[in-house]
Coordinates of C-alpha atoms in Angstrom, one line a residue:
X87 CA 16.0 47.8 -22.0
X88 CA 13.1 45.4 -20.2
X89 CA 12.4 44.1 -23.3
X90 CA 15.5 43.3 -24.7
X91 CA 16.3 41.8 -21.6
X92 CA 13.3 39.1 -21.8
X93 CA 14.2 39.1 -25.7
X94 CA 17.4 37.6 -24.8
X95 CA 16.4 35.2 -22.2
X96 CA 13.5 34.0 -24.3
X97 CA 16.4 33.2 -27.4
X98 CA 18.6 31.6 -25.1
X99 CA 15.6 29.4 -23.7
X100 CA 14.9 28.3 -27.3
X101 CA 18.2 27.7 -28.6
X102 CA 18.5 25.7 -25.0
X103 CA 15.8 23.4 -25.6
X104 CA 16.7 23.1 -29.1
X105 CA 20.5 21.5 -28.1
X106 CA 18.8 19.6 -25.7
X107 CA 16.1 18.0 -28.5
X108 CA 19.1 17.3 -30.5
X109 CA 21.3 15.5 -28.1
X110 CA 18.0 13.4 -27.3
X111 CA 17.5 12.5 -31.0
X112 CA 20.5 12.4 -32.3
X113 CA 21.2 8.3 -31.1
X114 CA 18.1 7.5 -32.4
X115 CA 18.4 9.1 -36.1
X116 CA 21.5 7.6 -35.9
X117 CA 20.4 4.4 -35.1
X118 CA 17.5 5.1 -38.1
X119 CA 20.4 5.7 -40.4
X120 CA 21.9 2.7 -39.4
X121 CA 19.1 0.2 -39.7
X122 CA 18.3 1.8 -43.4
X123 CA 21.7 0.3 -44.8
X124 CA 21.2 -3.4 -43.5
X125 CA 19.9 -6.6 -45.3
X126 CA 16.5 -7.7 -44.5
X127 CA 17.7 -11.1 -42.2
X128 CA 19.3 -7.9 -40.0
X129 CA 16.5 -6.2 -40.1
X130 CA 13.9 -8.3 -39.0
X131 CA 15.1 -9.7 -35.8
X132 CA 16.1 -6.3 -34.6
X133 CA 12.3 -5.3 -35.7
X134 CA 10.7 -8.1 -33.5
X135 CA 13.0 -6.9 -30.3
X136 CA 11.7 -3.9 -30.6
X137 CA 8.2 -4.7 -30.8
X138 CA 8.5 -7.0 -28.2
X139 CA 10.5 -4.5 -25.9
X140 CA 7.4 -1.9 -27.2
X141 CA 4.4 -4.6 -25.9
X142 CA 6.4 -4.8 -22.6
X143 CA 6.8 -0.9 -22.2
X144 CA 3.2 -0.8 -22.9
X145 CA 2.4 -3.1 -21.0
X146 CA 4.5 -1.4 -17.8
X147 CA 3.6 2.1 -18.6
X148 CA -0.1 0.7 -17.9
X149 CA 0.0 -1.2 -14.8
X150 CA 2.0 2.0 -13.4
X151 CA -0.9 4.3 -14.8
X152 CA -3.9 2.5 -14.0
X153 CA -4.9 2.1 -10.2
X154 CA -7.5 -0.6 -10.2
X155 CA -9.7 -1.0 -7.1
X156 CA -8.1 2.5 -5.9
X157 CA -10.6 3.9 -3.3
X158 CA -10.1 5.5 0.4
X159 CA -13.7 4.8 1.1
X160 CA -14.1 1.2 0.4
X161 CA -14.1 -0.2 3.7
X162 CA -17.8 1.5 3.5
X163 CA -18.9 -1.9 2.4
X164 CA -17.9 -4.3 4.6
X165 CA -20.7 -2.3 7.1
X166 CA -18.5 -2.7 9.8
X167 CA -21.2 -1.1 12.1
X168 CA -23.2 -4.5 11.9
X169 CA -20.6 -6.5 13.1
X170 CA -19.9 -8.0 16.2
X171 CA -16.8 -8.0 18.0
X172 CA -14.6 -10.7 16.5
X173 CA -14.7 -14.0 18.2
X174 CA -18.0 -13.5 19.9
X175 CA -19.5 -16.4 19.4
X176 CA -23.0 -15.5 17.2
X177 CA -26.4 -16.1 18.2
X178 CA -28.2 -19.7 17.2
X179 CA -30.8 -18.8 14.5
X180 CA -33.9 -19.1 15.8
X181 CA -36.3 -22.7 16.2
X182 CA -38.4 -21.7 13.3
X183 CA -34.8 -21.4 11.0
X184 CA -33.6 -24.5 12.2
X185 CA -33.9 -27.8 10.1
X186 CA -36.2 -30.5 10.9
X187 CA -34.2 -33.7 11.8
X188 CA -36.0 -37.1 11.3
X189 CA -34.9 -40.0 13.4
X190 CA -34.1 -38.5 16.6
X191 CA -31.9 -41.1 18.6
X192 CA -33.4 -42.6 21.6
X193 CA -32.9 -40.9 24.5
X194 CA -32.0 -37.8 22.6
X195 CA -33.6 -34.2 24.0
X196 CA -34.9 -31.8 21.1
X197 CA -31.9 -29.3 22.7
X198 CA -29.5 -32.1 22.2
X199 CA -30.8 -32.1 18.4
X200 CA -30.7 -28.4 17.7
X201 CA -27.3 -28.3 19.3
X202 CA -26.0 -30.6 17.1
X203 CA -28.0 -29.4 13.8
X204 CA -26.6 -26.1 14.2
X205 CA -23.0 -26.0 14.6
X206 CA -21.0 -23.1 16.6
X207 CA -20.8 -19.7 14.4
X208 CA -18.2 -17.0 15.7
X209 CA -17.9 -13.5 14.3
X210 CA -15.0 -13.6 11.5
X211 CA -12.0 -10.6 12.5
X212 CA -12.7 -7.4 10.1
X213 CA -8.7 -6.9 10.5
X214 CA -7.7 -9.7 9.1
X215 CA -10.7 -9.6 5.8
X216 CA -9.5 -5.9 5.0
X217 CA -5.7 -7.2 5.4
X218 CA -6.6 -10.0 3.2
X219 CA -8.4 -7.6 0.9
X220 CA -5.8 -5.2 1.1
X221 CA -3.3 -7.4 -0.1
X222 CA -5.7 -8.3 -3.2
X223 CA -5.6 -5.2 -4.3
X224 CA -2.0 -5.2 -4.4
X225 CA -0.9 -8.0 -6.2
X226 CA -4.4 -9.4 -7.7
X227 CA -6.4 -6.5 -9.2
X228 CA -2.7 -5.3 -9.7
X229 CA 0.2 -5.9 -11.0
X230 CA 3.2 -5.6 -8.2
X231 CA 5.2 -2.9 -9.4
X232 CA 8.2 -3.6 -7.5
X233 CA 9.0 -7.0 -8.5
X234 CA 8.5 -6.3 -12.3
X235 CA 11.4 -6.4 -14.5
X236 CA 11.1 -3.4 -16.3
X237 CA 10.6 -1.3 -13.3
X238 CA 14.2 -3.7 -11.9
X239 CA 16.0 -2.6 -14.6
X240 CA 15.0 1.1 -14.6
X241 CA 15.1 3.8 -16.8
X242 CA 19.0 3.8 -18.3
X243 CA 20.2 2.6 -15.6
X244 CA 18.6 5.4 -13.0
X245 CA 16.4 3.6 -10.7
X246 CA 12.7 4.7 -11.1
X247 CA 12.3 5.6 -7.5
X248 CA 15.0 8.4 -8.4
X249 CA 12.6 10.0 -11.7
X250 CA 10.2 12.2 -11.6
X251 CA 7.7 9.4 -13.4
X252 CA 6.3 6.0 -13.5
X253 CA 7.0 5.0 -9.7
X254 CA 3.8 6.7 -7.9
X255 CA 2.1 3.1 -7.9
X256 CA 5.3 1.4 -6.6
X257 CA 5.5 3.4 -3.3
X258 CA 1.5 3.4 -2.9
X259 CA 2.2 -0.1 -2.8
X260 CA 4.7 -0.5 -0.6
X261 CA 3.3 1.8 1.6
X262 CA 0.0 0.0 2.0
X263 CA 1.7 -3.1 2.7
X264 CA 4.0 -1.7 5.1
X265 CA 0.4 -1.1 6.9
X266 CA -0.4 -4.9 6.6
X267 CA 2.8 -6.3 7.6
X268 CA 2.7 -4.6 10.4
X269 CA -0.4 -5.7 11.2
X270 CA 0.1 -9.1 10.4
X271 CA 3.2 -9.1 12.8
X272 CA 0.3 -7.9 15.8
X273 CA -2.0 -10.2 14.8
X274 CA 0.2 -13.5 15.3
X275 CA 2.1 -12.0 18.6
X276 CA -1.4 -10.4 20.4
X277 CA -4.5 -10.3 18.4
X278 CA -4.8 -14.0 17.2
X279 CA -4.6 -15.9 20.8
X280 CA -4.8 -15.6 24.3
X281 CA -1.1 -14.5 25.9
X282 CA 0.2 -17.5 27.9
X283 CA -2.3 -19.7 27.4
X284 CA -2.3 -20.7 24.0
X285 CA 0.2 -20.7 21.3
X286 CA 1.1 -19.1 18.0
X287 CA -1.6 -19.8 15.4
X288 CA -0.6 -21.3 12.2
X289 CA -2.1 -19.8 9.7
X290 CA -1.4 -16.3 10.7
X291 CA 2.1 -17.4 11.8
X292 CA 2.5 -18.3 7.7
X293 CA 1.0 -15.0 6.2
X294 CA 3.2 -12.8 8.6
X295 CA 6.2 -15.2 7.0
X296 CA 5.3 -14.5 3.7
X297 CA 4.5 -10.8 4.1
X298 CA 7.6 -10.1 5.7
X299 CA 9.2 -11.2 2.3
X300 CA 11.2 -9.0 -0.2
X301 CA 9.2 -6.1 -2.0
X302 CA 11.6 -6.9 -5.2
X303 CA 12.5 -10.6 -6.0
X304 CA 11.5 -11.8 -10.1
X305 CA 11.8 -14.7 -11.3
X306 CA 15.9 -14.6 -11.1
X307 CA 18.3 -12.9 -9.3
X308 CA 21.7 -12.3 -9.1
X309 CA 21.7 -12.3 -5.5
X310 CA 21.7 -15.2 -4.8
X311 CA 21.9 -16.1 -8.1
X312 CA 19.4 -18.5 -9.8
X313 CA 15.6 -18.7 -10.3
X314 CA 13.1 -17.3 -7.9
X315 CA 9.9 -17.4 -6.6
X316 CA 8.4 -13.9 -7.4
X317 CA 7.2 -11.4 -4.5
X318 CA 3.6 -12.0 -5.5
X319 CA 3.3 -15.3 -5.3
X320 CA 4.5 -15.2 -1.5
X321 CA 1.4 -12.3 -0.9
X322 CA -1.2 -14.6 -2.5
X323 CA -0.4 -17.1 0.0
X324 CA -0.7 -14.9 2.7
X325 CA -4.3 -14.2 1.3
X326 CA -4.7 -17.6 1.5
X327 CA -3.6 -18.0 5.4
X328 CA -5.5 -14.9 6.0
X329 CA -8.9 -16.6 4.7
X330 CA -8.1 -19.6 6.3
X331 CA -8.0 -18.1 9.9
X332 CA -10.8 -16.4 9.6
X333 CA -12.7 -19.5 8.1
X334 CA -11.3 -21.2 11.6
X335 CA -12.3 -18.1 13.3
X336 CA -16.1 -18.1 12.1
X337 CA -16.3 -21.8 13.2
X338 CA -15.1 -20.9 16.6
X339 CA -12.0 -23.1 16.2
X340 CA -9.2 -20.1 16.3
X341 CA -8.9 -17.4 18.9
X342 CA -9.4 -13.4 18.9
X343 CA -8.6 -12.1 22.1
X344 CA -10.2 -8.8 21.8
X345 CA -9.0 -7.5 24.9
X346 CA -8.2 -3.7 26.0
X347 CA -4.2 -4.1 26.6
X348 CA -3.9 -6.1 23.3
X349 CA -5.7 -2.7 21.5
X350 CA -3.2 -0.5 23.3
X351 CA -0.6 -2.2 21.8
X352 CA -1.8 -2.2 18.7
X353 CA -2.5 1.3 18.8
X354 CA 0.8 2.1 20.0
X355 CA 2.2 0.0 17.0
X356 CA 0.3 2.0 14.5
X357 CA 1.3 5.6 15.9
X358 CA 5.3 4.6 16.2
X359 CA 5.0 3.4 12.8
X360 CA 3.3 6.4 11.3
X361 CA 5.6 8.5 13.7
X362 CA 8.4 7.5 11.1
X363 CA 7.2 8.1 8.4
X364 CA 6.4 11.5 9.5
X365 CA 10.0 11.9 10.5
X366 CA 11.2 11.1 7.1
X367 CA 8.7 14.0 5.6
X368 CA 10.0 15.9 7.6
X369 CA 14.1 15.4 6.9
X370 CA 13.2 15.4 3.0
X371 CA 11.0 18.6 3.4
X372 CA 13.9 20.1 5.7
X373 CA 16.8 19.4 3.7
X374 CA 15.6 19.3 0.2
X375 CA 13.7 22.1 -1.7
X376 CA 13.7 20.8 -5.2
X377 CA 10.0 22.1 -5.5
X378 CA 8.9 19.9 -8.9
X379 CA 12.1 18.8 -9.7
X380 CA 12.5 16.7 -6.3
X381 CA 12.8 13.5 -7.8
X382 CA 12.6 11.7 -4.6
X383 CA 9.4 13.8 -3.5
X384 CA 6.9 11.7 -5.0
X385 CA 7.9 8.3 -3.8
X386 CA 8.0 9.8 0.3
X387 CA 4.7 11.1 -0.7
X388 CA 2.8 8.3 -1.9
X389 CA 4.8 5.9 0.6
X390 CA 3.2 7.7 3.3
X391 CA -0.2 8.1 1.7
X392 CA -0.6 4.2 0.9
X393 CA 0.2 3.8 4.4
X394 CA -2.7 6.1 5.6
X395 CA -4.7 4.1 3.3
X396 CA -3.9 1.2 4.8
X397 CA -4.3 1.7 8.5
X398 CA -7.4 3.4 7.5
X399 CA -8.9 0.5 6.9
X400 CA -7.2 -1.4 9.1
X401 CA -8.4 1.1 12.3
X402 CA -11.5 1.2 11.0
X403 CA -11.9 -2.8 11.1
X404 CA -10.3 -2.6 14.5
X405 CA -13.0 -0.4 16.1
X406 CA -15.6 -3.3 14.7
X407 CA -13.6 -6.0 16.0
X408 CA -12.7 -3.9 19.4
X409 CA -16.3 -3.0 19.7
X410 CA -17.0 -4.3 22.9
X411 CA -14.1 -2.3 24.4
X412 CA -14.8 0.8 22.6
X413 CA -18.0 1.3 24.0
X414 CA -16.9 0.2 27.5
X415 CA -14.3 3.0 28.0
X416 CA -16.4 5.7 25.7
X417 CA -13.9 5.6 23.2
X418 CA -16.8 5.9 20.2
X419 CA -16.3 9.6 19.5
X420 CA -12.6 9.6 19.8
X421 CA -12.2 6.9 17.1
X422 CA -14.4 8.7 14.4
X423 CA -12.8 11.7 15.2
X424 CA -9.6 9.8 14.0
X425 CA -10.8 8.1 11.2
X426 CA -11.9 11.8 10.1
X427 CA -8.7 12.9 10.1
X428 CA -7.1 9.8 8.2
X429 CA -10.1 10.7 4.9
X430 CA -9.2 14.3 5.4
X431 CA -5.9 13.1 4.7
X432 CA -6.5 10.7 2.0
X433 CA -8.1 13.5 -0.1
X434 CA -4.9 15.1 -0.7
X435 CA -4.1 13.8 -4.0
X436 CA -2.0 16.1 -6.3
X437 CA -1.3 15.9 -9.9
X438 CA 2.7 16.4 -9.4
X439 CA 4.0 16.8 -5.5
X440 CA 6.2 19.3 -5.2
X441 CA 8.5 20.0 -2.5
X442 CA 9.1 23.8 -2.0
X443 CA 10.0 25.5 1.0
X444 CA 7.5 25.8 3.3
X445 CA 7.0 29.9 3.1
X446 CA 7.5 29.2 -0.7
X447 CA 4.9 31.1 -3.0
X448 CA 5.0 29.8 -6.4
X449 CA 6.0 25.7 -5.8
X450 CA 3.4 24.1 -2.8
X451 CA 5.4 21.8 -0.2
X452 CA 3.4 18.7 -0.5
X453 CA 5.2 17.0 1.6
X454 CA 4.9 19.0 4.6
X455 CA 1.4 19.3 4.2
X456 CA 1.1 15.1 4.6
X457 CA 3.3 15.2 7.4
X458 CA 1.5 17.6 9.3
X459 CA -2.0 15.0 8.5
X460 CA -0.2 12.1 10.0
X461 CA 0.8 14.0 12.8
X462 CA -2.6 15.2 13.9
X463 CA -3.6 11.3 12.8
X464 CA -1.1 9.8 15.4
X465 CA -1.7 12.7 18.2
X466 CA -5.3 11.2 17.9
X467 CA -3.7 7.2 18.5
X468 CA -2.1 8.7 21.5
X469 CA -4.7 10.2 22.9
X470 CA -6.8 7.0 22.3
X471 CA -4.0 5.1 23.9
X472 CA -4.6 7.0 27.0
X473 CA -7.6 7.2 27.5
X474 CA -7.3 2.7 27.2
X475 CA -4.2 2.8 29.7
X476 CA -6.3 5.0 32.4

């Protein structure tokens, strides 16, 4: 009787996936059929759209597949350890590196000379490098998934974000620059000059502008309709502004202000923001159990993890560029500590993420499991934001 039982469910599987082969090739034989019967001047221009829509396909399938530059560990070489904190003015090389100057004016002490030989040098802001750098990655060493047409127009009509495949990149994406336009919006309130005594500086004022701009524009849109300026190109400028601050920055002409309250804050920011995403983990994990066949599973999991990979990097530039206050209030253990727990996080990279209930045995519950990371990650932000506010 067991066996007959599995018999049947095994010939009803079969013929199942047979019907549902069929119905999928069924258009195109038809189509196949179709094309067979036409003249040659039909033929042909209906053979150069499809290998043009095939290059494109290709050509998306590719970018979505391929993660150039992909590494949780790469802030390694920026050797943050060596820095100083941002806007600290460096120290003058020594006499011996100095250039010899011929034709001293008259009157002129050797100190005079030097000082004027060897212009002003400030320590450049590792937050705003790995922001700049972060945003390369995006849109330079990649293509922008969101803004491409292909991903636009989505598969059939079904937005991508709502498949099973071909939108992992997209929400990596997103998710990393959620991290950096947050942090631009602290570094042009806070980090980037001195509250109440100087104003808003420029260049970070434009890359938080063109940050903040949409995730999805093309080159045309319906709404508004008419040609547009594609989402990249307003990131690349923000690279731009980026660079150019901390250009100013290493010459001593823009402002850091590196102070404790201005790190609270930023802290704060960080952990609300992560807080979130932890909140929308948890309401998908909650209230759907789809297991593998959550098609909305994968883009809340690699949101958050692009996020994590984001203010990775970002904190750890912060404790270089906060170093001065970090070692003042003993904060040097409590930070790594942190950062340990955002790479503990960052290794949790699975094939397919699966959303099962979370005393499930057969389908993991991925989702949960990154939650529960960014909580312990923003328990450690609050404890480091008391321990600044004491």
């Amino acid at each position: 009787m067991v066996s007959e039982f599995f018999s049947r469910v095994l010939a009803a599987a079969g013929r199942a996936v047979r019907l549902a082969f069929v119905a999928i090739a069924w258009p195109f034989m038809a189509a196949h059929g179709w094309y067979r019967q036409r003249h040659l001047m039909v033929k042909l221009p209906i053979l150069a759209v499809l290998v043009v829509l095939g290059a494109f396909y290709g050509y998306f399938i590719w970018q979505t597949q391929v993660w150039t530059g992909f590494d949780p560990n790469f802030v390694d070489r920026y050797k943050l350890a060596e820095r100083q904190a941002a806007g600290q003015e460096r120290p003058v090389p020594a006499a011996g590196s100095v250039p010899q100057v011929t034709g001293t004016a008259a009157g002129a002490s050797p100190a005079t000379t030097a000082a004027a030989v060897v212009p002003r040098q400030c320590q450049t802001s590792a937050i705003v490098e790995v922001a700049a750098d972060l945003t390369d990655q995006n849109v330079n060493q990649n293509a922008w998934i969101s803004s491409m047409l292909l991903y636009r127009l989505g598969f059939f009509g079904i937005d991508w974000d709502h498949t099973l495949f071909l939108d992992n990149k997209a929400s990596f994406q997103r998710g990393v620059n959620q991290a950096v336009r947050r942090t631009s919006a602290e570094l042009v309130d806070t980090l980037g000059r001195v509250r109440g005594a100087s104003g808003i500086n420029g260049d970070l004022q434009d890359a938080r502008g063109n940050l903040q701009f949409d995730e999805f524009s093309w080159y045309f849109g319906l709404d508004p309709f008419g040609f547009k300026t594609p989402t990249p190109a307003y990131y690349r400028a923000a690279i731009k502004s980026l660079h150019k601050f901390n250009t100013d920055l290493a010459a001593c002409a823009a402002t850091f202000d590196g102070r404790a309250d201005n790190l609270v804050q930023f802290v704060d920011r960080i952990a609300s923001d992560l807080g979130s995403t932890a909140a929308i983990l948890r309401e998908r994990s909650e209230n759907y159990n789809g297991g593998w066949f959550d098609t909305r599973a994968d883009d809340r999991f690699w949101f958050a993890y692009g996020q994590l990979y984001g203010y990775y990097a970002v904190l750890s530039a912060a404790q270089a560029d906060f170093s001065q206050v970090v070692r003042e209030r003993n904060l040097t253990s409590l930070v790594n500590d942190t950062l340990a727990q955002f790479r503990a996080a960052l290794r949790i990279q699975p094939a397919i993420i699966s959303n099962g209930r979370e005393d499930g045995w057969i389908m993991p519950t991925h989702l949960a499991t990154m939650g529960f990371y960014i909580l312990r990650v923003r328990s450690n932000l609050v404890e480091i934001r008391a321990v600044l506010d004491r």
